[in-house]
Tab-separated table of C-alpha atoms and ligand atoms in Angstrom:
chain	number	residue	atom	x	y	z
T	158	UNK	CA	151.678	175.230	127.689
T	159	UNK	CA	154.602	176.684	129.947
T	160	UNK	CA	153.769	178.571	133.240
T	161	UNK	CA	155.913	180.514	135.318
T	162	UNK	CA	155.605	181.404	138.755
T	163	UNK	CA	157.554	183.445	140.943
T	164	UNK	CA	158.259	183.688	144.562
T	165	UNK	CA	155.827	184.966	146.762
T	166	UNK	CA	156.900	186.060	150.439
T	167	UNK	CA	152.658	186.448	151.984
T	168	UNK	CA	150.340	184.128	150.924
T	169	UNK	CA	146.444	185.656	152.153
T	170	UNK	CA	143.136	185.445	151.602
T	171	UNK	CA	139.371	183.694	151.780
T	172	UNK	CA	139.066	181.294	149.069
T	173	UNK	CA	136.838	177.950	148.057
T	174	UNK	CA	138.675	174.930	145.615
T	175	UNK	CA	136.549	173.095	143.240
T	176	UNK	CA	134.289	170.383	143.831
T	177	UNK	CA	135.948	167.073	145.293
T	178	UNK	CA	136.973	164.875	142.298
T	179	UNK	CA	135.955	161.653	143.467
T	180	UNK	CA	132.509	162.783	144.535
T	181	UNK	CA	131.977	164.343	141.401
T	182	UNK	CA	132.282	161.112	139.398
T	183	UNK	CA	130.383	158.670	141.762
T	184	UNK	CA	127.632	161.706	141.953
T	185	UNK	CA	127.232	161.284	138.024
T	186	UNK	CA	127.569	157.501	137.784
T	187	UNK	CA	125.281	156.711	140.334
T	188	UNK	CA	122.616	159.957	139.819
T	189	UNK	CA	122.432	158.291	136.079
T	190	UNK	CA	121.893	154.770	137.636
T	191	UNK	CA	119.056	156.106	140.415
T	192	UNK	CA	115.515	155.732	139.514
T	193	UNK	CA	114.590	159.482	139.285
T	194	UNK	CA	116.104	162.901	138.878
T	195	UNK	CA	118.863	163.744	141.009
T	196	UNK	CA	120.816	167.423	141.877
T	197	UNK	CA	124.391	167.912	142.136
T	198	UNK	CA	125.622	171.234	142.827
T	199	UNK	CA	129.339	172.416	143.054
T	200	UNK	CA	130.529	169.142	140.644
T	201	UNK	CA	133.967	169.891	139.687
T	202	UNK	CA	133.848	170.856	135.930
T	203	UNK	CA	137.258	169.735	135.206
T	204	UNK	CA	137.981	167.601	131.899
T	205	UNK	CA	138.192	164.234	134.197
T	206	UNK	CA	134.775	164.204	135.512
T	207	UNK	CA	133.509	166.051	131.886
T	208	UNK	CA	134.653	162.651	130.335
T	209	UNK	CA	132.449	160.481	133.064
T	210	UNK	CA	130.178	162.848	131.968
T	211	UNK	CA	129.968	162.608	128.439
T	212	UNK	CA	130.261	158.912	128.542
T	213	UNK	CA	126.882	158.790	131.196
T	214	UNK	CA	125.518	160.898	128.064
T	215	UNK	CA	126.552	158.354	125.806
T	216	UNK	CA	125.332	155.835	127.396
T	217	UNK	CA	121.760	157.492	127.172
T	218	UNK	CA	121.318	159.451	130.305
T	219	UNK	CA	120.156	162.913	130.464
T	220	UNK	CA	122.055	165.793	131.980
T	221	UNK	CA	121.227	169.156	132.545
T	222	UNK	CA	123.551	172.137	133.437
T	223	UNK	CA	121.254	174.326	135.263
T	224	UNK	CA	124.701	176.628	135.743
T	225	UNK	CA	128.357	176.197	136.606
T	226	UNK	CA	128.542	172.932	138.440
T	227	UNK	CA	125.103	172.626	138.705
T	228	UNK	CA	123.293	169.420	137.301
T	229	UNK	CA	120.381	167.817	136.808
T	230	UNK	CA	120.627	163.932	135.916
T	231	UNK	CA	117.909	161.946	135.101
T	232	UNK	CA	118.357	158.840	136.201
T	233	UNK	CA	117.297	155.541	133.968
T	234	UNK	CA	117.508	153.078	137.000
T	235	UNK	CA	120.397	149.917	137.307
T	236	UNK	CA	118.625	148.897	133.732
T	237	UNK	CA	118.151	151.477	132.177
T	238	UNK	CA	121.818	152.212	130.236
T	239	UNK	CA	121.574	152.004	126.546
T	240	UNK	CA	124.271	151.251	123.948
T	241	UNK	CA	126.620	153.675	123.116
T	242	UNK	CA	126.923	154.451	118.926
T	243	UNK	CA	130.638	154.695	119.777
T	244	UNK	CA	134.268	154.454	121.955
T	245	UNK	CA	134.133	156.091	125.414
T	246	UNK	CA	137.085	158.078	126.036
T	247	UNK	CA	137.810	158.663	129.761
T	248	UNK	CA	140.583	161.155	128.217
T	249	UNK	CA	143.449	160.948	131.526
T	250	UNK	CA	140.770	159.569	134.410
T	251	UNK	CA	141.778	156.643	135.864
T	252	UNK	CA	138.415	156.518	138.005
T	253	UNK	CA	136.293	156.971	134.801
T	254	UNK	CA	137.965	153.759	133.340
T	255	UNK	CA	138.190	151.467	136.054
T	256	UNK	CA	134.711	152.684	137.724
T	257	UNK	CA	132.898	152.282	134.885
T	258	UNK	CA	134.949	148.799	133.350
T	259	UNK	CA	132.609	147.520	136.471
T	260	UNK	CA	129.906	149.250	135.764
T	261	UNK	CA	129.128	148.245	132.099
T	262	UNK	CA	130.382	144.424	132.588
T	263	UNK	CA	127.277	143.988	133.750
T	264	UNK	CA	124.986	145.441	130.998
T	265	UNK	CA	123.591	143.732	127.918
T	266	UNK	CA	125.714	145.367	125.542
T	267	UNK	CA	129.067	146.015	124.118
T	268	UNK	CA	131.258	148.867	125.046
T	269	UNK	CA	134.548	150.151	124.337
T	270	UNK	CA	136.766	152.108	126.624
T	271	UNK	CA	139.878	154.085	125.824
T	272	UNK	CA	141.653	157.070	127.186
T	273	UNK	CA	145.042	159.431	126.696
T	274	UNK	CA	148.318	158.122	126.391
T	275	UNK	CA	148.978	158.042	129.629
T	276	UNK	CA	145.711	156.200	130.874
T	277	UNK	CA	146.453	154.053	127.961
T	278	UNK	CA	149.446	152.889	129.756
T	279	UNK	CA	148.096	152.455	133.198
T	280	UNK	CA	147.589	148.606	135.036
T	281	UNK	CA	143.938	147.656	134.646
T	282	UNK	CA	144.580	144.043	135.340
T	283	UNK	CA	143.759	144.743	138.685
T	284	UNK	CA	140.222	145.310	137.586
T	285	UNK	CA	139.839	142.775	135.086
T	286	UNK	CA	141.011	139.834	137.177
T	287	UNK	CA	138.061	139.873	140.024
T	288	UNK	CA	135.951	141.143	137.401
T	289	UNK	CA	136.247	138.512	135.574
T	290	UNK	CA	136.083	136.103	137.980
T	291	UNK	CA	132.866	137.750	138.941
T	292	UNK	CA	132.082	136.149	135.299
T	293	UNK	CA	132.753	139.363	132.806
T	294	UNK	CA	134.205	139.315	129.316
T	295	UNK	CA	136.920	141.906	129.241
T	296	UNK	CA	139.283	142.189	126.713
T	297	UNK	CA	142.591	144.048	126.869
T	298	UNK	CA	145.825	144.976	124.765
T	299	UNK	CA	148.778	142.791	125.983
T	300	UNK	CA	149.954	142.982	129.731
T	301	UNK	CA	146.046	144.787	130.440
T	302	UNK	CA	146.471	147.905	129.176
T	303	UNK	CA	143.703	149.802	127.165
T	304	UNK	CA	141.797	149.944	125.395
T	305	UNK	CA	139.525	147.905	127.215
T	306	UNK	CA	136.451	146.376	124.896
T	307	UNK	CA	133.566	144.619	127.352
T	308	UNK	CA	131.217	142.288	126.261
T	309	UNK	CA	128.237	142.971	128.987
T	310	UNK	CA	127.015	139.829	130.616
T	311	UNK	CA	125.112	138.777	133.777
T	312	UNK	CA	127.504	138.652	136.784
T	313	UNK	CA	128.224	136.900	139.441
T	314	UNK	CA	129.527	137.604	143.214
T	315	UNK	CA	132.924	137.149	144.300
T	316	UNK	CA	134.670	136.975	147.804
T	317	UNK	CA	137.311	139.396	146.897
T	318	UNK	CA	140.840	140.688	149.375
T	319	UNK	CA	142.071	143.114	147.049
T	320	UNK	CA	145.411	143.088	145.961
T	321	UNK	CA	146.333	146.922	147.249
T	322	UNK	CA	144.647	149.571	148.815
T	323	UNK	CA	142.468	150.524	145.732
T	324	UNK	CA	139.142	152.901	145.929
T	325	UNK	CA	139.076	152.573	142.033
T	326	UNK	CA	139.346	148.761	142.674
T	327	UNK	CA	136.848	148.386	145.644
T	328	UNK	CA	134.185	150.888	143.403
T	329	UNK	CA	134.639	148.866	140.001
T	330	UNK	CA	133.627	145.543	141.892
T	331	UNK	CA	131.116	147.314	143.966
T	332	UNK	CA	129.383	148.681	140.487
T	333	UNK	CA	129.968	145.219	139.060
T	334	UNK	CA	128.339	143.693	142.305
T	335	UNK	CA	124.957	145.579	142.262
T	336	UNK	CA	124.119	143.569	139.103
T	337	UNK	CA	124.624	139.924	141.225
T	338	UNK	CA	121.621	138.860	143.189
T	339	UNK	CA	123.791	136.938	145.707
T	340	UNK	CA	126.605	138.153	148.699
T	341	UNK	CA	129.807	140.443	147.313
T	342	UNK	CA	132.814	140.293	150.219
T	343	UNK	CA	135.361	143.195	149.518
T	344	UNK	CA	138.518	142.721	152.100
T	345	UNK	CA	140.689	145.960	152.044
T	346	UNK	CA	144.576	145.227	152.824
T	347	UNK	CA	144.256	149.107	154.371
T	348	UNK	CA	141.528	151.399	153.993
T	349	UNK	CA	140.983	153.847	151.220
T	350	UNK	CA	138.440	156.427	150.209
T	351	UNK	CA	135.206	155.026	150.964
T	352	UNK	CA	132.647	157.728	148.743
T	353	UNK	CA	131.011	155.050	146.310
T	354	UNK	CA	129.670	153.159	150.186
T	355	UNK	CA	129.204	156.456	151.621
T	356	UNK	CA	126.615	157.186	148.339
T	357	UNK	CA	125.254	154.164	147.935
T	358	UNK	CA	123.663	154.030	151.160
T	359	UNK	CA	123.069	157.522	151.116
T	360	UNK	CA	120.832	156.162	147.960
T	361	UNK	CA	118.872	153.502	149.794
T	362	UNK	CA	121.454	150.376	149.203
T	363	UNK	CA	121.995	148.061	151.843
T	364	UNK	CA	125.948	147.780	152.535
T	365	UNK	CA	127.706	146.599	155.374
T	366	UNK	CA	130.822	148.432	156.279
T	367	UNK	CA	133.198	146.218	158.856
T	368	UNK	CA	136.838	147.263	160.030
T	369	UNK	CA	138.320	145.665	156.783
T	370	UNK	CA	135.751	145.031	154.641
T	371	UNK	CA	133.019	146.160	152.542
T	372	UNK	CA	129.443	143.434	152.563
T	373	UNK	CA	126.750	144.075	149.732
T	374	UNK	CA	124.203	141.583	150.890
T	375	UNK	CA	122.415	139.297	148.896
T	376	UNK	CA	119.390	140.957	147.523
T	377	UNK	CA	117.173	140.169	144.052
T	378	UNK	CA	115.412	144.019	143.504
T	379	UNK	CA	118.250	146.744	144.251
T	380	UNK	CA	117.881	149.892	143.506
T	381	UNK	CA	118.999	153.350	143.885
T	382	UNK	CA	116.447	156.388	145.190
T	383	UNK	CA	118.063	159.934	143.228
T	384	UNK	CA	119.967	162.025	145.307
T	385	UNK	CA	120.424	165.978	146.097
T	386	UNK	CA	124.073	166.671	146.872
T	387	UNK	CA	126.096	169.635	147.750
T	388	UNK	CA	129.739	168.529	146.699
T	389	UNK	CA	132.130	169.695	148.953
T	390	UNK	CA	135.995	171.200	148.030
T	391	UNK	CA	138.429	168.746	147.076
T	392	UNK	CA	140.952	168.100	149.498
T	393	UNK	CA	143.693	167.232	147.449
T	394	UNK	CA	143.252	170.325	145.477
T	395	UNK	CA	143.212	172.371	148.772
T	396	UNK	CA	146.673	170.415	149.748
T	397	UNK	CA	147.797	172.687	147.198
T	398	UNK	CA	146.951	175.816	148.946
T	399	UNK	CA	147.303	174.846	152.452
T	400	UNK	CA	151.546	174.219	151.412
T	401	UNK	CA	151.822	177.305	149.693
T	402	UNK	CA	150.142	179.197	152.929
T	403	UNK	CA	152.320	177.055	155.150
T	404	UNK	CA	155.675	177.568	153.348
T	405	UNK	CA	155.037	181.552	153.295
T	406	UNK	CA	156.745	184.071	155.215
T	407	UNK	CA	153.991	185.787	155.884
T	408	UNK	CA	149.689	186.155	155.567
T	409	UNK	CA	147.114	183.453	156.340
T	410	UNK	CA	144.734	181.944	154.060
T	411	UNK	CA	141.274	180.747	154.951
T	412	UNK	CA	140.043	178.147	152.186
T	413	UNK	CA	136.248	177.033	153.011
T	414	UNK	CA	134.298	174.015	152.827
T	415	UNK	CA	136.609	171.844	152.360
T	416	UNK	CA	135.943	167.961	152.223
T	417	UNK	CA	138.109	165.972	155.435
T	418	UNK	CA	136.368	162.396	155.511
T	419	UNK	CA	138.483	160.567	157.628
T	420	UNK	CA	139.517	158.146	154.723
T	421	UNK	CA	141.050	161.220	152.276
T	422	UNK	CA	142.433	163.401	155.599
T	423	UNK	CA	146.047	162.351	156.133
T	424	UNK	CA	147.732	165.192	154.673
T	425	UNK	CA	146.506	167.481	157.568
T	426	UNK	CA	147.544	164.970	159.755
T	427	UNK	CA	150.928	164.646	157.871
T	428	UNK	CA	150.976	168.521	157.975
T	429	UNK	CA	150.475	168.952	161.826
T	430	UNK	CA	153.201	166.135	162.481
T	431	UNK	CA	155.077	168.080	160.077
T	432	UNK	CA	154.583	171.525	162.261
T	433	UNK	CA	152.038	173.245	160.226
T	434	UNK	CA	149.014	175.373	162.100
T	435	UNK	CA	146.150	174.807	160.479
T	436	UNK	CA	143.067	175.133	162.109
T	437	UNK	CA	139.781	173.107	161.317
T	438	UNK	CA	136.838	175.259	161.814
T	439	UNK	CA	132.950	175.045	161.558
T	440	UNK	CA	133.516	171.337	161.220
T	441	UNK	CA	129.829	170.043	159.347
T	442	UNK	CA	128.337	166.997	157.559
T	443	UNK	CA	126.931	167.155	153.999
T	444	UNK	CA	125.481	164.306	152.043
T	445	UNK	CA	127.165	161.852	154.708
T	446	UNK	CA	130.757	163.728	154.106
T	447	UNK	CA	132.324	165.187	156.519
T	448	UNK	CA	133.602	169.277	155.537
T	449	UNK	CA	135.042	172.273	157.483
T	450	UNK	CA	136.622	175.338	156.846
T	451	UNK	CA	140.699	175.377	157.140
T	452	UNK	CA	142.761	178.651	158.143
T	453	UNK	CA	146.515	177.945	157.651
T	454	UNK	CA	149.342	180.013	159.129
T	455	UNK	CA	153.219	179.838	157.916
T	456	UNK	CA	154.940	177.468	159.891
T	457	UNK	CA	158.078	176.608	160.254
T	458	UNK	CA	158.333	172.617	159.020
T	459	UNK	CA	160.593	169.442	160.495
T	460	UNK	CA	160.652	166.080	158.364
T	461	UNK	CA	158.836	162.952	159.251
T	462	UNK	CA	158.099	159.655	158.369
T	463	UNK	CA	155.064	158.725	156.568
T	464	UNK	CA	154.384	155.033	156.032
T	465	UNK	CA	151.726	152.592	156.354
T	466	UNK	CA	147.734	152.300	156.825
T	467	UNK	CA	148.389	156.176	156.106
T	468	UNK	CA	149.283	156.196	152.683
T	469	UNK	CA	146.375	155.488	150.961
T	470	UNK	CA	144.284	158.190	152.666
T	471	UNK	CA	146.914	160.025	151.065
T	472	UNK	CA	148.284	158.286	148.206
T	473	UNK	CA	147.365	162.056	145.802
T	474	UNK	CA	148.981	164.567	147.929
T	475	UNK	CA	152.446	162.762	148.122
T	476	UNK	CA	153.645	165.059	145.597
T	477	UNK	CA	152.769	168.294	147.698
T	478	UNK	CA	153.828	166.231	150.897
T	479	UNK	CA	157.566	166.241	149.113
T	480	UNK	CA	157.615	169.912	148.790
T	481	UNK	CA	156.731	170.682	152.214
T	482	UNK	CA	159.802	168.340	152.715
T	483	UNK	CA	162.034	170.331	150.526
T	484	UNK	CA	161.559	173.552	153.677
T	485	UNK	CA	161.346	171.713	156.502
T	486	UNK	CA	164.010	171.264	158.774
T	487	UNK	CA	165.877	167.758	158.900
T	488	UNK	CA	164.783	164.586	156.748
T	489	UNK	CA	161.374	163.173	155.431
T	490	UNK	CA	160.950	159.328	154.504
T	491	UNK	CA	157.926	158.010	152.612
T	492	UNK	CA	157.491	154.324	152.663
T	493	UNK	CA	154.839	151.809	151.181
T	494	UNK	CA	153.820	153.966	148.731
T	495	UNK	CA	154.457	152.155	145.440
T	496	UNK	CA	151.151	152.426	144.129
T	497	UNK	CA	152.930	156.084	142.870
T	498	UNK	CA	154.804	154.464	140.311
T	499	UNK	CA	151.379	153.683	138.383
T	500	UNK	CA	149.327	157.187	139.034
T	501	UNK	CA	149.080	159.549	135.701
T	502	UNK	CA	153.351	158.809	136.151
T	503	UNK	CA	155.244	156.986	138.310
T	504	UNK	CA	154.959	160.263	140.505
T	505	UNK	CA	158.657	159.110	142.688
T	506	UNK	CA	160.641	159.256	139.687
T	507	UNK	CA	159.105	162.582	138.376
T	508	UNK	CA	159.612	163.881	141.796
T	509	UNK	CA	162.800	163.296	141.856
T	510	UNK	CA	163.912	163.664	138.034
T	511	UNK	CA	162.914	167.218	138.956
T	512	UNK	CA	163.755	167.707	142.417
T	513	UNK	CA	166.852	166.867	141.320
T	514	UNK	CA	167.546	169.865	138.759
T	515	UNK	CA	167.291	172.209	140.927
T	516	UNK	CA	169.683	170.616	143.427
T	517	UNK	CA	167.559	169.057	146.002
T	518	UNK	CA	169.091	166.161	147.783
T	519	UNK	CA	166.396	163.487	147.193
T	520	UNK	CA	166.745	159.205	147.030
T	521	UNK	CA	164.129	157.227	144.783
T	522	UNK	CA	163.306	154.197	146.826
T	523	UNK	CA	161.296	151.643	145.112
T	524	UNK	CA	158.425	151.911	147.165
T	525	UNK	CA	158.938	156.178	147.939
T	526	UNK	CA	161.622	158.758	148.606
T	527	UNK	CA	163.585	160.073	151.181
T	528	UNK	CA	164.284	164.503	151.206
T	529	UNK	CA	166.554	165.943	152.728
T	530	UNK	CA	165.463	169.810	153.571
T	531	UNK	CA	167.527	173.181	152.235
T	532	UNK	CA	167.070	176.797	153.231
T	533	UNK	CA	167.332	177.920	150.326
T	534	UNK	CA	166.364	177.389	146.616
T	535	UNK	CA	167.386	179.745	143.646
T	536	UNK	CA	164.892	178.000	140.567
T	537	UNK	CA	165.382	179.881	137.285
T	538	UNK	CA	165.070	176.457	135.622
T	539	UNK	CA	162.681	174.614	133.569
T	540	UNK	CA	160.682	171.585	134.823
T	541	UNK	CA	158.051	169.218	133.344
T	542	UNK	CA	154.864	168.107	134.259
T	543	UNK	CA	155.260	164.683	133.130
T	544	UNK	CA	151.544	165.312	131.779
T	545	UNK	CA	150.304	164.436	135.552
T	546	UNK	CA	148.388	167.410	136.995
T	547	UNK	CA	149.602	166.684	140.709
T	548	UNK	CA	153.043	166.923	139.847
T	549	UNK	CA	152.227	170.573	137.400
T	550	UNK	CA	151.201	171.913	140.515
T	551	UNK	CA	153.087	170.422	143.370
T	552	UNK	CA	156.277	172.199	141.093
T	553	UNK	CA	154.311	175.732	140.857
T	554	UNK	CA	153.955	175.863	144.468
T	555	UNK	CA	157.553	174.426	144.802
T	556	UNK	CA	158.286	177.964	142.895
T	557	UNK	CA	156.812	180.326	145.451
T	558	UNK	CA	159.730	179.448	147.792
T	559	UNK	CA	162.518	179.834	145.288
T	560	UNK	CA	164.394	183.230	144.568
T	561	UNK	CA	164.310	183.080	140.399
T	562	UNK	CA	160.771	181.029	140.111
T	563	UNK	CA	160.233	178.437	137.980
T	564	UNK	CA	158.841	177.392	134.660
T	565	UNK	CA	156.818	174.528	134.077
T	566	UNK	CA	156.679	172.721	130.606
T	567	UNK	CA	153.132	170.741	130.088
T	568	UNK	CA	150.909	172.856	132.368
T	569	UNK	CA	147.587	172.205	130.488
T	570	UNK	CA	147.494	168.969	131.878
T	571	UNK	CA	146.402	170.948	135.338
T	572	UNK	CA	142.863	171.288	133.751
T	573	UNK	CA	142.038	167.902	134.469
T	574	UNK	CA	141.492	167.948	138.161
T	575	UNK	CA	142.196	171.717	138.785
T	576	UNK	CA	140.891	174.381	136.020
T	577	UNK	CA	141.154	177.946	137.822
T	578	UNK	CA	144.506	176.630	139.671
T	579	UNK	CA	146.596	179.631	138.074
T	580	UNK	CA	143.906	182.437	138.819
T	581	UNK	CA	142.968	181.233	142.453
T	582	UNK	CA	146.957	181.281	143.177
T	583	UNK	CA	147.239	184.602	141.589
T	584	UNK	CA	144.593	185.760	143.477
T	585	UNK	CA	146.239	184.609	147.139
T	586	UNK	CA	149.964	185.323	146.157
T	587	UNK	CA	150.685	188.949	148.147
E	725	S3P	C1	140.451	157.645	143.308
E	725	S3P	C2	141.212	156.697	143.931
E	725	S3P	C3	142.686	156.765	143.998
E	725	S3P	C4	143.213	158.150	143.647
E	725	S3P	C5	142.535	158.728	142.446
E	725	S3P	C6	141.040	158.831	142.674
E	725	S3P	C7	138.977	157.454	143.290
E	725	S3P	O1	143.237	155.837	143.081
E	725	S3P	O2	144.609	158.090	143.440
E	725	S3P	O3	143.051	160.010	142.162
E	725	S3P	O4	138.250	158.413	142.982
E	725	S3P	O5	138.536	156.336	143.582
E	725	S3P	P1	143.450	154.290	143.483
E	725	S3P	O6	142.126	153.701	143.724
E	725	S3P	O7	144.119	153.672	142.293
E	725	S3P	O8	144.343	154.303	144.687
């Protein structure tokens, strides 16, 4: 599917993304493992969490929609899972495979995992090493690639420093862990999102959080009390938004409830540093996460460096990150962020593949990029999505700021994360 989308000068209006991604997974994974019936409202109904959801289904849980992104799932309790009749296809979710590798390594049954082509080609050795170590029988294509076929079996703990700065990583262990009656020890080289330890204590389970590591005591009767949660807006679908206000000439956009835990947060820091005004408002806490409302004002922009402990608490918005460096004034380096090669693409060449076309002077560094800004942009060409959503839509808003627009080959792929993207744009575009 091939979307166009021209300049717009005044970006304005009130508006509210979907439900945070991330949440909206752990919300089903763990609301099917709690011993009850739990409520999620506002879970993002995009075809990533659908595919967690359908495979919770499979695995014998019930869920109810009650009405858009309203749920009702009744959970069967850590034992309760039951065989599935066939493969589980996670589709292009990353967190759906790698959560739930840990998750059903420790059942008494056999399960199958696949996804897309591009999941298909994504590193899950990361997961199967500690996992297996932790005593599971995963099986892989060559190299660890999918699809994955597990062979459920009592595990053990493990005193694990991860390899990179991994929420997918940390979770898969942590799901693994719950099934071990002894000590699990998860040492994080930087910190990333922390929602599976924010929601398993929220659901009664004893976890220690320390400056670089995640404890899940020792303990033989765990178990998770169901939940009610209100899922607030996904942040790195409102990074979306919050560039196109900020690269604008003129309007201001207000987007509401918007989740800014400290651990997925960066980009506004990366946007102030950056010059952008965007003020956080009727800052609350719901379900343990931390939400506010966001007004954004064009700004005029000045490159930066980004590096470090930062990138993972913003490893998903480096894509918009490099089109606010395309406007702003000067140059913008991005460091230590070679975990981008192995997102749905290796996001730094697809960047720059594309920035390039349209005569952007950007370097691919093996670990990030380096942008130098223009004034001006004159589009009229065709780019690709590389079938990653983040990169679809880090292009589109790319097009607001150029004189002929742009068209984007491979669009669809937006529905994963994103699925009223081209109507809630149309709606603030002036
Ligand atoms: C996610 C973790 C991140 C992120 C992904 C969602 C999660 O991946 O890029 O979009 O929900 O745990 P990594 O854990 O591989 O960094």
């Amino acid at each position: 599917m091939v979307l166009k989308i021209n300049r717009a000068r005044k970006i304005e209006g009130e508006i509210e993304v979907p439900g945070d991604k991330s949440i909206s997974h752990r919300s089903l994974i763990l609301g099917a493992l709690a011993e009850g019936e739990s409520q999620i409202k506002g879970l993002l109904e995009g075809e990533d969490c659908l595919c967690t959801l359908k495979i919770m289904q499979q695995l014998g849980v019930e869920i109810k929609k009650e009405k858009a992104g309203r749920y009702l799932v009744k959970g069967r309790g850590l034992n309760g899972l039951q065989e599935a009749a066939d493969v589980l296809d996670c589709g292009n979710s990353g967190t759906s495979m790698r959560l739930l590798t840990g998750l059903l390594a420790a059942q008494d049954f056999y399960s199958v995992l696949t996804g897309d082509k591009s999941l298909r080609k994504r590193p899950m050795a990361r997961i199967i090493n500690p996992l297996s170590s932790m005593g599971a029988q995963i099986y892989s294509r060559k190299k660890g690639l999918a699809p994955l076929t597990i062979l459920g079996t009592q595990l053990t703990s493990i005193e694990y420093e991860l390899p990179v700065a991994s929420a997918q990583l940390k979770s898969s262990i942590l799901l693994g862990a719950l099934y071990s009656p002894k000590e699990t020890v998860i040492i994080e080289p930087a910190i990333s999102r922390d929602h599976t330890e924010k929601m398993l204590q929220g659901a009664g389970i004893d976890l220690q959080i320390e400056a670089d590591r995640v404890i899940l005591p020792a303990s033989c009767q765990r178990h998770l009390n169901p939940f009610q949660i209100q899922i607030p807006g996904d942040i790195s679908s409102a990074a979306f938004f919050i560039a196109a206000a900020l690269l604008a000439e003129k309007g201001e956009l207000l987007i509401k409830n918007v989740g800014i835990n400290q651990t997925r947060s960066g980009f506004l820091e990366v946007a102030a540093a950056m010059g952008g005004q965007i003020e956080i408002l009727n800052q609350t806490k719901a379900a343990g996460e931390a939400t506010a409302d966001l007004l954004i004002k064009p700004s005029q922009l000045k490159g930066i460096e980004i590096a470090g402990d930062l990138i993972p608490r913003l490893i998903d918005e480096i894509p918009i990150i490099a089109v606010l460096a395309v406007f702003a004034e000067g140059k913008t380096i991005i460091k230590d962020a070679a975990e981008l090669r192995v997102k749905e693409t290796d996001r730094i060449s697809a960047v720059a593949a594309e920035f390039k076309k349209l005569g952007i002077k950007i370097t691919e560094n093996p670990d990030g990029m380096e942008i130098q800004g223009v004034d001006h942009l004159t589009g009229g060409v065709k780019v690709e999505s590389y079938h990653d959503h983040r990169i679809a839509m880090s292009l589109a808003i790319l097009a607001l700021r150029t004189c002929d627009g742009l068209t984007i080959a491979g669009s669809e792929i937006i529905k994963t994360s994103f699925p009223d993207f081209k109507k809630l744009l149309e709606k603030v575009m002036k």
